[in-house]
Amino acid sequence: MAHLYYDDKIIPPETSKPGSADSFTEPGEYDRGVTDTSRFAALSGRVWQLMQRERALLISLSKFLVVGGTGVLVNSLTLFLLFQWTHVSLVVASILAAELAIGNNFWWNDRWTFKRTQLSWRRFAQFNLVSLVGLVLTTGTLWVLVHYLGLYYLAANLVGIALAAIWGFAANSLWTWGGAR
């Protein structure tokens, strides 16, 4: 097998002898060099094939996460304003902030991520139901992390949102939008 060295010079095996000027080994040692194919290239090829096969899913997931990012901003800003400025209780502020973010996320996911042109109250109800579970995850996580672990409430809120996002993409892509890619 030919070897590829640091200067990109390919040396046929019959000219590369241990101990010679073009070999890095001592006489009597086996010279492996660097082969022109590698495990990394094979792995990256498999990853590329998987990405091509699941491209539609990856695009939907990417859009879902971007929309979720806007929802995080809506949720966090609303939570901050309600809790910090208007002194609404933390749990009530979290619920209101989450519901506002849910409306934002449904609109953008329905139009952009899953490319629906007609508003559907059924889809909105399904999205809200899935999001209700996410709301319980977010608010429960927030409450536990703040009250039992003393974590700062905005950081705890982000942890809750991350857990809810995993649940939300799986349930919504399979149920609300029926496996739409």
PDB file of N, CA and C in Angstrom, residues 74-88 93 97 153-154:
ATOM      1  N   VAL A  74     -39.016  35.294  23.884  1.00  0.00           N
ATOM      2  CA  VAL A  74     -40.341  35.766  24.295  1.00  0.00           C
ATOM      3  C   VAL A  74     -40.625  35.324  25.729  1.00  0.00           C
ATOM      4  N   ASN A  75     -40.365  34.045  26.030  1.00  0.00           N
ATOM      5  CA  ASN A  75     -40.624  33.502  27.356  1.00  0.00           C
ATOM      6  C   ASN A  75     -39.782  34.202  28.423  1.00  0.00           C
ATOM      7  N   SER A  76     -38.491  34.318  28.179  1.00  0.00           N
ATOM      8  CA  SER A  76     -37.601  34.897  29.191  1.00  0.00           C
ATOM      9  C   SER A  76     -37.887  36.375  29.424  1.00  0.00           C
ATOM     10  N   LEU A  77     -38.121  37.119  28.358  1.00  0.00           N
ATOM     11  CA  LEU A  77     -38.421  38.543  28.507  1.00  0.00           C
ATOM     12  C   LEU A  77     -39.735  38.738  29.255  1.00  0.00           C
ATOM     13  N   THR A  78     -40.751  37.950  28.881  1.00  0.00           N
ATOM     14  CA  THR A  78     -42.041  38.046  29.566  1.00  0.00           C
ATOM     15  C   THR A  78     -41.913  37.646  31.035  1.00  0.00           C
ATOM     16  N   LEU A  79     -41.194  36.571  31.308  1.00  0.00           N
ATOM     17  CA  LEU A  79     -40.975  36.136  32.688  1.00  0.00           C
ATOM     18  C   LEU A  79     -40.274  37.228  33.488  1.00  0.00           C
ATOM     19  N   PHE A  80     -39.239  37.806  32.910  1.00  0.00           N
ATOM     20  CA  PHE A  80     -38.507  38.883  33.584  1.00  0.00           C
ATOM     21  C   PHE A  80     -39.430  40.065  33.872  1.00  0.00           C
ATOM     22  N   LEU A  81     -40.187  40.504  32.874  1.00  0.00           N
ATOM     23  CA  LEU A  81     -41.074  41.659  33.064  1.00  0.00           C
ATOM     24  C   LEU A  81     -42.159  41.379  34.098  1.00  0.00           C
ATOM     25  N   LEU A  82     -42.785  40.215  34.010  1.00  0.00           N
ATOM     26  CA  LEU A  82     -43.864  39.892  34.949  1.00  0.00           C
ATOM     27  C   LEU A  82     -43.355  39.674  36.374  1.00  0.00           C
ATOM     28  N   PHE A  83     -42.255  38.949  36.509  1.00  0.00           N
ATOM     29  CA  PHE A  83     -41.760  38.634  37.848  1.00  0.00           C
ATOM     30  C   PHE A  83     -40.985  39.803  38.464  1.00  0.00           C
ATOM     31  N   GLN A  84     -40.082  40.375  37.709  1.00  0.00           N
ATOM     32  CA  GLN A  84     -39.191  41.394  38.251  1.00  0.00           C
ATOM     33  C   GLN A  84     -39.876  42.757  38.361  1.00  0.00           C
ATOM     34  N   TRP A  85     -40.620  43.143  37.334  1.00  0.00           N
ATOM     35  CA  TRP A  85     -41.186  44.484  37.312  1.00  0.00           C
ATOM     36  C   TRP A  85     -42.590  44.573  37.902  1.00  0.00           C
ATOM     37  N   THR A  86     -43.448  43.581  37.601  1.00  0.00           N
ATOM     38  CA  THR A  86     -44.827  43.664  38.100  1.00  0.00           C
ATOM     39  C   THR A  86     -45.050  42.795  39.327  1.00  0.00           C
ATOM     40  N   HIS A  87     -44.043  42.042  39.730  1.00  0.00           N
ATOM     41  CA  HIS A  87     -44.059  41.226  40.955  1.00  0.00           C
ATOM     42  C   HIS A  87     -45.184  40.188  40.984  1.00  0.00           C
ATOM     43  N   VAL A  88     -45.483  39.633  39.809  1.00  0.00           N
ATOM     44  CA  VAL A  88     -46.396  38.493  39.728  1.00  0.00           C
ATOM     45  C   VAL A  88     -45.637  37.301  40.300  1.00  0.00           C
ATOM     46  N   ALA A  93     -46.157  33.851  36.666  1.00  0.00           N
ATOM     47  CA  ALA A  93     -45.380  34.533  35.628  1.00  0.00           C
ATOM     48  C   ALA A  93     -44.823  33.527  34.623  1.00  0.00           C
ATOM     49  N   ALA A  97     -45.813  33.505  30.694  1.00  0.00           N
ATOM     50  CA  ALA A  97     -44.704  33.649  29.752  1.00  0.00           C
ATOM     51  C   ALA A  97     -44.655  32.467  28.791  1.00  0.00           C
ATOM     52  N   TYR A 153     -33.293  31.990  38.877  1.00  0.00           N
ATOM     53  CA  TYR A 153     -34.537  31.626  38.212  1.00  0.00           C
ATOM     54  C   TYR A 153     -34.469  31.661  36.682  1.00  0.00           C
ATOM     55  N   LEU A 154     -33.728  32.599  36.090  1.00  0.00           N
ATOM     56  CA  LEU A 154     -33.640  32.630  34.626  1.00  0.00           C
ATOM     57  C   LEU A 154     -32.817  31.452  34.089  1.00  0.00           C
TER      58      LEU A 154
END
